[in-house]
Amino acid sequence: MTVDELQRLGNDIRRHVLRAVHHAGAGHIGGVFSAADMLAALYFSELRIDPQRPHLESRDRFILSKGHCGIGLYAVLAMRGYFPVDELFTFDAIDSRLQGHPDMTKLPGLDMSTGSLGQGLSPGVGMALGARFLHSDFQTWVMIGDGETQEGQIWEAAFTAARYQLANLTAILDWNHLQQFGWPTSQGYAGVARRDPTESPAQKWRAFGWNVIECDGHDVADFRRACDRARRTLDRPTLILARTIKGKGISFMENDYTWHSRPISDEDLAAALGELDRADEPQRTRVERS
Amino acid sequence: MLAQRDSFGETIVDLCDLDPRVVLLDGDLANSTKSDKLASARPDRFFMMGIAEQNLVGVAAGMASVGLKPWVASFAAFIATRDLDQIRVVVAQPKLNVRFAAHYSGILTGYTGRTHQVVNDIAIMRSLPNMVVVAPCDAVEARAAMFALNDYEGPVYLRLTRDPAGVVTAADHRFELGHALLLREGSDIGLISTGGQTLRVLDAAETLERDNISAMVLHVPTIKPLDVDAVVAAAAATRCILTCEEHSVFGGLGGAVAEVLCERQPTRMQRLGLRDVDGESGPNDALIEKYGLSSAHVVKAAKELWSSL
Ligand SMILES: Cc1ncc(C[n+]2csc(CCOP(=O)(O)OP(=O)(O)O)c2C)c(N)n1
């Protein structure tokens, strides 16, 4: 799959998410949009998976530790063929397999239940240790939020992963600088632009013994290079430090913490879908020409 | 006299020999939990995870999700309270095959004081959907329970005690999950107990017999799922029920029995246990005495209940 095609799939995730959240009446958007391009690249190019055999023991494992972005994961799973795309409209409905946060007992393709922040990296350590124990060569990938790294358990997991030299474990840090409410700036809590205090995650993760690779989380080619380098690192776990923008792709959502989670009006939905279509226009023509 | 933790250390080695998927995760307490036996016998099955109990639970969940059968060995106090959110979200809700060996349960924790004593772990664990709660009465039953639990699919909280104590379980005992054991017949009062408290209750029943009160002893090693029929039958066959446990009277065995009897067989009953207090440091006999758990206390509570009828 070409980089342009993957890039477009990222926007398809955004489209599905906008429609599903609009339909459900509420949902997380900002942190899904910062992760969307990476989710597309992971599920359509990097992960060794087979949607027809979601329980295959040798499959790569993916944990969305920032489980509040589950709708983004559901969208890419549906696009990849794990379940019908129409089912995305059952998001958050009663009896749905698409719970507000990922529930591995309900939907095939989910490798861990998440939603209580700070918890996802530890099962990733367990899976990576399990792979080694079982002499299996699958890779374990865990996506974490930057706000989430304020949780102490992340650092417990970081320490043990390095101690066991889990080279088959890769964490992806969605470094979008925003969280749910956030920290004050020099203007206090006024305005919608906040910055998290995570000034130098690279230094911190290196100090914990991880191999750190920085990349642009919205540049699929750059992200894929980072994944490739992570796979080729054989002595340590890798952190892909992905520079991202919360709400990426929609002008009125970007870098605005209030779009972390909220209902979307009919007008905003139309405007957002319009922006995505215009963004894809030149790419689509390029893809068609090639 | 045998200690449940010694039995645990031996049995975990045997389980690892028996089943290639069994592993143990340690939170730097292997010499307390006696998992050090495994560390020397089968280092490939022993995973030191550091003093990081929340991560410990998550790592076990990840291992279970890829097909291993991990035991998490730590203290009851840390497992039941510090790790509760982790257990709820990544073990109990997804029904993963993680077994918690909750060592140093109750208040006989070897001069630790209350930081290392959790008096409400049964209440917490049995209220978690999907969690099974087991509290053996002695070292032999603990071993039998571990073998039985190895064949069970799903999360388990196994409550173990620290110090050597008597043994009443037969060496060839086969543990059946969810089955209460009638250790002594009786018709006046039904003593229902769990964990190490059962040994003190058996002593009390003998004293009561000498004083012409016929006491039945129903030992409940599986607190959840509770053997409801056995509890109802005990209430039907006697005139009153006294529950006994080294645990708070809130929400533990006493709570579970009261819930069942209210609904199925309303019976005059009394709960013996810690009455909304924490423990403290001290020698075991002093603790048992001060917190009202000795067999003399069981006898006294039984007589009071009997004479109030
Ligand atoms: C333990 C826990 N505390 C609080 C929350 C509520 N919560 C959900 S998302 C969120 C902010 C997460 O920020 P970040 O990790 O940066 O995610 P992103 O910005 O990428 O969406 C919070 C506080 C939670 N889900 N879990």
XYZ file of C-alpha atoms and ligand atoms in Angstrom:
625
model
C 0.000 0.000 0.000
C 1.362 3.428 -0.932
C 1.973 6.194 1.534
C -0.710 8.306 -0.141
C -3.234 5.530 0.185
C -2.393 5.064 3.861
C -2.599 8.788 4.404
C -6.089 8.731 2.938
C -7.082 5.820 5.171
C -6.194 7.986 8.151
C -8.814 10.444 6.996
C -11.276 7.606 6.437
C -10.856 6.729 10.113
C -11.634 10.362 10.911
C -14.763 10.275 8.731
C -16.067 7.105 10.375
C -15.353 8.480 13.818
C -17.099 11.778 13.124
C -20.193 9.976 11.879
C -20.233 7.427 14.703
C -19.739 10.049 17.404
C -22.360 12.274 15.807
C -24.752 9.341 15.728
C -24.000 8.258 19.310
C -24.427 11.823 20.542
C -21.043 11.924 22.278
C -17.546 10.551 22.084
C -13.844 11.243 22.017
C -12.509 12.965 18.933
C -9.340 14.970 19.587
C -7.106 12.118 20.716
C -8.467 9.852 18.006
C -7.520 12.356 15.343
C -3.988 12.708 16.678
C -3.653 8.912 16.452
C -5.616 8.269 13.239
C -2.733 8.294 10.765
C -0.703 5.947 12.947
C -3.672 3.607 13.405
C -4.095 3.450 9.629
C -0.402 2.703 9.129
C -0.371 0.087 11.877
C -3.427 -1.838 10.754
C -2.871 -1.555 7.000
C 0.871 -1.962 6.927
C 2.824 -2.579 10.124
C 0.959 -5.142 12.226
C 1.255 -8.819 11.332
C -2.433 -9.666 11.560
C -5.121 -11.596 9.745
C -8.635 -10.178 10.163
C -10.057 -13.582 9.187
C -8.234 -15.185 12.108
C -8.386 -12.625 14.933
C -7.319 -15.162 17.578
C -4.253 -16.519 15.797
C -1.600 -17.108 18.462
C 1.242 -15.774 16.361
C -0.435 -12.460 15.506
C 1.105 -9.174 16.549
C -0.637 -7.695 19.590
C -1.851 -4.120 19.746
C -3.029 -2.431 22.926
C -4.705 0.951 22.796
C -3.749 2.006 26.280
C -5.460 5.350 25.726
C -8.686 3.396 25.601
C -10.908 6.479 25.415
C -9.920 6.558 21.731
C -11.548 3.164 21.174
C -13.806 4.474 18.421
C -10.707 5.144 16.307
C -9.551 1.575 16.821
C -13.028 0.250 15.977
C -13.033 2.313 12.797
C -9.739 0.899 11.560
C -10.715 -2.656 12.571
C -13.937 -2.311 10.568
C -12.074 -0.851 7.596
C -9.631 -3.741 7.789
C -12.495 -6.241 7.671
C -12.827 -7.434 11.264
C -16.532 -6.551 11.230
C -18.955 -4.652 8.994
C -18.366 -0.915 8.759
C -22.066 -0.277 9.411
C -21.632 -1.686 12.891
C -19.745 1.499 13.775
C -23.146 3.130 14.178
C -23.817 0.859 17.163
C -20.971 2.597 19.063
C -22.035 3.085 22.697
C -25.502 1.630 22.068
C -26.969 -0.962 24.400
C -25.828 -4.528 23.576
C -23.166 -3.204 21.191
C -19.798 -4.894 20.795
C -18.364 -1.391 20.454
C -18.227 -0.266 24.052
C -17.270 3.255 25.104
C -13.851 1.807 25.954
C -12.444 -1.366 24.333
C -13.777 -4.578 25.877
C -11.821 -7.614 24.676
C -14.570 -9.995 25.782
C -16.984 -8.460 23.302
C -15.180 -7.714 20.063
C -12.697 -9.958 18.234
C -9.568 -8.044 17.303
C -9.149 -6.348 20.674
C -6.101 -7.723 22.435
C -6.703 -6.053 25.804
C -9.454 -4.203 27.636
C -8.432 -0.633 28.349
C -9.874 2.642 29.567
C -8.410 3.105 33.013
C -5.395 5.149 31.989
C -1.888 4.022 32.775
C -2.674 0.327 32.614
C -2.024 -0.713 29.020
C 1.752 -0.860 28.925
C 1.933 -3.517 31.661
C -0.086 -6.129 29.741
C 2.157 -5.240 26.805
C 5.136 -6.220 28.953
C 3.305 -9.452 29.840
C 2.622 -10.234 26.183
C 6.219 -9.548 25.205
C 7.487 -11.752 28.042
C 4.892 -14.336 26.998
C 6.134 -14.268 23.416
C 9.664 -14.898 24.605
C 8.499 -17.704 26.907
C 6.517 -19.352 24.113
C 9.339 -18.901 21.566
C 6.947 -16.929 19.389
C 8.137 -14.075 17.206
C 5.115 -11.796 17.415
C 5.627 -8.131 18.257
C 3.642 -6.232 20.866
C 2.653 -2.618 20.201
C 1.125 -0.318 22.799
C -0.170 3.174 22.111
C -0.142 5.518 25.099
C -1.193 9.133 25.588
C 1.145 11.833 26.814
C -1.294 12.794 29.565
C -1.463 9.132 30.425
C 2.251 9.044 31.220
C 1.476 11.039 34.353
C 0.301 7.680 35.737
C 2.945 5.982 37.881
C 2.187 2.520 36.524
C 3.512 3.557 33.113
C 6.921 4.001 34.680
C 6.692 0.716 36.578
C 6.096 -0.945 33.232
C 8.827 1.090 31.526
C 11.312 -0.009 34.146
C 10.479 -3.710 33.898
C 10.367 -3.719 30.099
C 13.900 -2.327 30.013
C 15.073 -4.662 32.760
C 13.915 -7.647 30.695
C 15.306 -6.068 27.495
C 11.989 -6.563 25.734
C 13.035 -5.733 22.208
C 9.766 -7.260 20.971
C 7.824 -4.467 22.679
C 7.197 -1.066 21.115
C 5.330 1.755 22.788
C 3.975 4.590 20.680
C 3.580 7.868 22.531
C 0.939 10.109 20.980
C 2.600 13.390 21.899
C -0.256 15.799 21.245
C 0.389 17.998 24.292
C -3.227 18.063 25.391
C -5.254 15.905 27.706
C -8.812 16.146 29.033
C -8.693 19.456 30.885
C -5.010 20.112 31.103
C -2.447 22.247 32.859
C -2.406 26.034 33.067
C -0.318 28.171 30.722
C 0.993 31.656 31.506
C -2.613 32.746 30.949
C -3.788 30.347 33.638
C -6.751 28.309 32.554
C -8.063 30.842 30.061
C -8.457 29.853 26.430
C -8.465 26.465 24.807
C -4.764 26.046 24.074
C -2.946 24.188 26.807
C 0.472 22.611 26.908
C 1.219 19.516 28.898
C 4.270 19.591 31.141
C 5.871 16.695 29.272
C 8.745 18.778 27.997
C 11.265 16.096 27.240
C 9.752 12.635 27.079
C 12.673 11.393 24.978
C 15.107 12.079 27.796
C 12.884 10.394 30.351
C 12.359 7.227 28.320
C 16.048 7.009 27.437
C 16.867 7.331 31.104
C 14.582 4.366 31.721
C 16.607 2.326 29.257
C 14.435 2.555 26.161
C 15.455 3.122 22.584
C 13.674 6.330 21.570
C 12.784 7.152 17.966
C 11.146 10.467 17.205
C 8.844 10.888 14.256
C 6.006 12.937 12.842
C 2.877 10.996 13.775
C 0.967 12.472 10.872
C 3.567 11.608 8.261
C 2.878 7.974 7.478
C 6.206 7.441 5.738
C 8.093 8.800 8.719
C 6.032 6.701 11.126
C 6.621 3.548 9.100
C 10.349 4.158 9.147
C 10.130 4.453 12.926
C 8.225 1.141 13.161
C 10.803 -0.486 10.994
C 13.635 0.741 13.175
C 11.726 -0.422 16.249
C 11.468 -3.932 14.804
C 15.164 -3.940 14.011
C 16.138 -2.943 17.552
C 17.175 -6.168 19.205
C 18.411 -5.271 22.643
C 15.863 -2.899 24.165
C 12.200 -1.899 24.031
C 11.496 1.030 21.733
C 9.453 4.132 22.301
C 8.222 5.818 19.156
C 7.806 9.415 20.187
C 5.221 10.646 17.716
C 4.769 14.385 17.388
C 1.061 14.893 16.791
C -1.699 17.476 16.875
C -4.803 16.851 18.898
C -7.843 17.169 16.610
C -5.540 16.924 13.568
C -7.209 17.505 10.220
C -10.088 19.731 11.276
C -9.194 23.402 11.537
C -11.596 24.198 14.341
C -10.629 21.158 16.404
C -6.845 21.306 16.204
C -5.086 22.110 19.482
C -8.384 22.787 21.253
C -8.705 20.739 24.407
C -12.496 21.007 24.415
C -12.606 18.619 21.454
C -11.105 15.894 23.638
C -14.621 14.548 24.031
C -17.886 16.183 23.166
C -20.988 15.864 21.029
C -20.735 17.142 17.474
C -23.501 19.232 15.922
C -24.908 18.692 12.424
C -23.174 21.864 11.195
C -19.817 20.924 12.683
C -20.104 17.441 11.211
C -20.764 18.837 7.736
C -17.941 21.342 8.055
C -15.497 18.711 9.298
C -16.364 16.212 6.570
C -15.973 18.988 4.027
C -12.482 19.782 5.290
C -11.462 16.140 5.084
C -12.754 15.853 1.510
C -10.844 18.942 0.432
C -7.703 17.624 2.141
C -7.959 14.328 0.297
C -8.682 15.899 -3.084
C -5.107 16.398 -4.347
C -4.039 13.019 -2.940
C -6.927 11.247 -4.576
C -5.975 12.708 -7.957
C -2.377 11.671 -7.374
C -3.452 8.123 -6.518
C -5.701 7.967 -9.561
C -2.897 9.172 -11.857
C -0.328 6.701 -10.616
C 2.022 -27.858 62.253
C 2.392 -26.649 58.694
C 2.364 -23.178 57.151
C 0.198 -22.435 54.145
C 2.973 -20.380 52.591
C 5.414 -23.301 52.742
C 2.814 -25.440 51.097
C 2.379 -22.743 48.460
C 6.105 -22.684 47.701
C 6.247 -26.452 47.267
C 3.050 -26.687 45.288
C 3.911 -23.946 42.817
C 7.034 -25.918 41.892
C 4.923 -29.047 41.405
C 2.400 -27.166 39.296
C 5.174 -25.858 37.077
C 6.454 -29.412 36.635
C 2.950 -30.554 35.782
C 1.877 -27.760 33.458
C 4.220 -26.050 30.977
C 2.115 -22.872 31.006
C 2.293 -22.092 34.717
C 4.511 -19.149 35.714
C 4.845 -17.020 38.826
C 5.241 -13.262 39.122
C 6.918 -11.962 42.259
C 6.812 -8.458 43.717
C 10.099 -8.773 45.639
C 8.538 -10.912 48.356
C 9.686 -14.358 47.247
C 11.267 -15.180 50.602
C 8.065 -14.177 52.391
C 5.684 -15.970 50.040
C 8.088 -18.929 49.731
C 8.094 -18.510 45.981
C 11.876 -18.548 46.391
C 11.570 -22.326 46.104
C 10.458 -21.828 42.530
C 13.133 -19.216 41.868
C 15.787 -21.824 42.595
C 14.003 -24.897 41.234
C 12.628 -23.402 38.012
C 14.126 -19.958 37.349
C 12.593 -20.027 33.868
C 9.129 -19.943 35.449
C 9.875 -17.259 38.010
C 9.549 -13.604 37.019
C 10.782 -10.970 39.427
C 8.767 -7.852 38.649
C 10.146 -5.471 41.202
C 8.315 -3.548 43.881
C 5.649 -2.407 41.468
C 2.412 -4.181 42.261
C 0.140 -2.422 39.797
C 2.428 -3.335 36.930
C 2.651 -6.849 38.364
C -1.068 -7.367 37.833
C -1.019 -5.922 34.332
C 1.934 -8.063 33.270
C 0.103 -11.143 34.536
C -2.964 -10.140 32.527
C -0.849 -9.797 29.398
C 0.734 -13.198 29.978
C -2.661 -14.797 30.551
C -3.982 -13.215 27.354
C -1.329 -15.026 25.300
C -2.043 -18.391 26.932
C 0.114 -18.603 30.055
C -1.275 -19.397 33.515
C 0.328 -16.797 35.764
C 0.251 -16.751 39.561
C 0.740 -13.357 41.178
C 2.303 -13.804 44.608
C 2.120 -10.846 46.947
C 0.513 -9.803 50.216
C -3.263 -9.770 50.492
C -3.118 -6.142 51.587
C -1.392 -5.007 48.394
C -3.341 -7.230 46.036
C -6.776 -6.425 47.381
C -6.438 -2.696 47.780
C -3.448 -1.248 45.941
C -4.117 -3.324 42.835
C -7.868 -3.181 42.847
C -8.343 -1.014 39.753
C -5.872 -3.137 37.803
C -7.581 -6.350 38.889
C -11.002 -4.979 38.009
C -10.077 -3.708 34.552
C -7.477 -6.074 33.132
C -8.170 -9.311 35.012
C -11.724 -9.640 36.347
C -13.631 -7.853 33.598
C -11.827 -9.693 30.760
C -12.000 -12.962 32.800
C -8.306 -13.662 32.337
C -6.603 -16.685 33.845
C -4.707 -14.929 36.621
C -4.406 -16.508 40.070
C -3.671 -14.211 42.980
C -1.830 -15.845 45.846
C -2.824 -13.424 48.593
C -0.277 -14.169 51.269
C -0.252 -12.810 54.826
C -4.023 -12.581 54.855
C -5.934 -11.695 58.002
C -4.164 -10.170 60.983
C -1.557 -12.856 61.768
C 1.047 -11.233 59.580
C 4.183 -11.517 61.625
C 4.575 -8.236 63.490
C 3.771 -5.965 60.579
C 1.070 -3.770 62.004
C -1.975 -2.669 60.117
C -0.285 -1.395 56.948
C 0.214 -5.026 55.987
C -3.145 -6.270 57.234
C -6.250 -6.011 55.119
C -9.403 -6.803 57.050
C -11.832 -6.486 54.133
C -10.202 -8.342 51.243
C -12.928 -10.985 51.062
C -15.561 -8.263 50.901
C -13.706 -6.491 48.108
C -12.865 -9.548 46.075
C -16.183 -11.308 46.293
C -17.996 -8.196 45.102
C -15.953 -8.148 41.883
C -17.850 -9.798 39.025
C -16.052 -12.918 37.700
C -13.730 -13.250 40.693
C -13.554 -16.544 42.575
C -12.495 -16.339 46.237
C -10.903 -19.266 48.064
C -9.626 -19.402 51.669
C -8.228 -22.808 52.708
C -8.180 -23.765 56.382
C -4.744 -25.391 56.416
C -1.613 -26.124 54.419
C -2.900 -29.400 52.972
C -6.142 -27.886 51.776
C -4.158 -24.974 50.292
C -2.133 -27.414 48.208
C -5.222 -29.306 47.077
C -6.893 -26.022 46.165
C -3.936 -24.963 44.017
C -4.118 -28.157 41.979
C -7.867 -27.749 41.514
C -7.529 -24.093 40.566
C -4.959 -24.922 37.920
C -7.794 -26.518 35.943
C -10.156 -23.603 36.458
C -10.497 -20.968 33.720
C -10.755 -17.421 35.050
C -9.508 -15.123 37.793
C -9.018 -16.449 41.326
C -8.165 -14.843 44.650
C -6.544 -17.432 46.935
C -6.288 -16.236 50.514
C -3.294 -17.740 52.317
C -1.932 -17.440 55.838
C 1.609 -16.967 57.034
C 2.336 -19.016 60.121
C 2.432 -22.735 60.904
C -0.875 -24.081 62.168
C -2.637 -27.390 62.667
C -3.813 -29.599 59.837
C -7.253 -31.162 59.639
C -7.390 -31.914 55.921
C -6.630 -35.480 54.864
C -3.501 -35.914 52.769
C -5.492 -37.331 49.835
C -8.163 -34.626 49.942
C -9.467 -33.538 46.540
C -10.486 -29.909 46.535
C -13.761 -29.153 44.832
C -14.275 -25.528 43.960
C -17.582 -24.214 45.303
C -18.085 -27.012 47.837
C -18.405 -26.393 51.552
C -17.250 -29.150 53.881
C -19.247 -30.441 56.801
C -16.426 -31.067 59.277
C -18.646 -31.868 62.226
C -22.290 -32.791 62.638
C -24.407 -30.921 65.166
C -28.006 -29.926 65.774
C -28.130 -26.903 68.079
C -25.902 -24.311 66.483
C -24.254 -24.111 63.088
C -20.726 -22.686 63.102
C -19.817 -21.561 59.591
C -16.229 -20.488 59.068
C -13.515 -20.002 56.494
C -9.723 -19.864 56.228
C -7.503 -20.464 59.217
C -10.337 -19.501 61.564
C -11.864 -22.921 60.926
C -9.220 -24.565 63.135
C -10.209 -22.370 66.076
C -13.859 -23.063 65.380
C -13.288 -26.827 65.479
C -11.725 -26.463 68.931
C -14.684 -24.371 70.038
C -17.147 -26.986 68.835
C -15.540 -29.573 71.094
C -15.802 -27.303 74.102
C -19.445 -26.590 73.285
C -20.123 -30.317 73.057
C -18.760 -30.777 76.565
C -21.127 -28.035 77.686
C -24.052 -29.831 76.053
C -24.422 -27.617 73.012
C -24.287 -29.622 69.811
C -22.349 -27.559 67.292
C -22.141 -28.276 63.579
C -19.020 -27.004 61.771
C -19.381 -26.069 58.128
C -16.071 -25.034 56.592
C -16.427 -22.788 53.550
C -13.141 -22.760 51.620
C -14.812 -21.268 48.553
C -16.441 -18.031 49.609
C -17.371 -17.298 46.036
C -19.166 -19.036 44.449
C -20.726 -19.812 47.815
C -22.125 -23.275 48.412
C -25.604 -21.864 48.958
C -27.268 -25.239 49.424
C -24.849 -26.270 52.143
C -25.395 -22.986 53.991
C -29.173 -23.304 53.765
C -28.984 -26.940 54.871
C -26.848 -25.968 57.871
C -29.415 -23.375 58.898
C -32.247 -25.857 58.417
C -30.537 -28.550 60.494
C -29.694 -26.295 63.457
C -31.451 -23.537 65.393
C -29.043 -20.671 64.810
C -25.921 -19.781 62.820
C -22.659 -18.212 63.968
C -20.249 -17.201 61.205
C -16.562 -16.910 62.123
C -13.741 -15.365 60.122
C -10.400 -13.583 60.493
C -11.843 -10.664 58.549
C -14.210 -7.789 59.059
C -17.821 -8.664 59.879
C -18.720 -6.439 56.943
C -19.127 -8.170 53.619
C -16.997 -11.249 54.197
C -18.195 -14.772 54.913
C -20.658 -13.445 57.501
C -22.071 -11.032 54.970
C -22.312 -13.708 52.306
C -24.084 -16.138 54.649
C -26.460 -13.424 55.894
C -27.379 -12.536 52.313
C -28.229 -16.138 51.535
C -30.132 -16.859 54.731
C -32.188 -13.659 54.506
C -33.403 -14.716 51.112
C -33.621 -18.467 51.435
C -33.862 -19.527 55.091
C -34.362 -16.676 57.562
C -32.411 -17.764 60.615
C -31.236 -16.209 63.834
C -27.556 -15.523 63.270
C -24.520 -13.722 64.607
C -21.259 -12.780 62.918
C -17.900 -13.123 64.630
C -14.976 -11.214 63.154
C -13.321 -7.802 63.298
C -15.949 -5.238 64.152
C -15.015 -2.230 62.017
C -11.440 -2.080 63.283
C -7.981 -2.598 61.834
C -5.380 -4.852 63.401
C -1.974 -4.022 64.871
C 1.418 -5.597 65.626
C 1.758 -8.329 68.182
C 2.234 -12.031 68.799
C -0.431 -14.196 67.184
C -2.076 -15.423 70.377
C -2.347 -11.876 71.682
C -3.856 -10.678 68.402
C -6.335 -13.533 68.290
C -7.325 -12.775 71.861
C -7.581 -9.003 71.502
C -9.572 -9.108 68.271
C -12.041 -11.679 69.535
C -11.092 -14.610 67.307
C -9.879 -17.241 69.793
C -11.810 -20.468 70.313
C -12.821 -19.155 73.725
C -14.383 -16.171 71.960
C -16.171 -18.481 69.540
C -17.513 -20.498 72.503
C -18.657 -17.337 74.251
C -20.383 -15.946 71.167
C -22.051 -19.304 70.509
C -23.368 -19.556 74.056
C -24.702 -16.016 73.974
C -26.470 -16.713 70.722
C -27.823 -20.019 72.023
C -29.144 -18.504 75.243
C -30.781 -15.631 73.377
C -33.055 -17.991 71.437
C -7.184 6.351 35.467
C -7.946 7.322 34.655
N -8.050 8.598 35.070
C -8.766 9.491 34.362
C -9.405 9.119 33.213
C -10.260 10.110 32.459
N -9.610 10.539 31.216
C -9.927 9.991 30.035
S -9.012 10.576 28.776
C -8.134 11.605 29.799
C -7.027 12.452 29.253
C -6.009 11.602 28.556
O -4.997 12.374 27.996
P -3.933 11.741 27.015
O -3.378 10.517 27.615
O -2.969 12.792 26.642
O -4.827 11.271 25.796
P -5.118 12.041 24.419
O -4.849 13.486 24.616
O -4.191 11.453 23.431
O -6.545 11.750 24.106
C -8.600 11.490 31.108
C -8.095 12.275 32.249
C -9.278 7.769 32.809
N -9.878 7.304 31.706
N -8.531 6.907 33.526
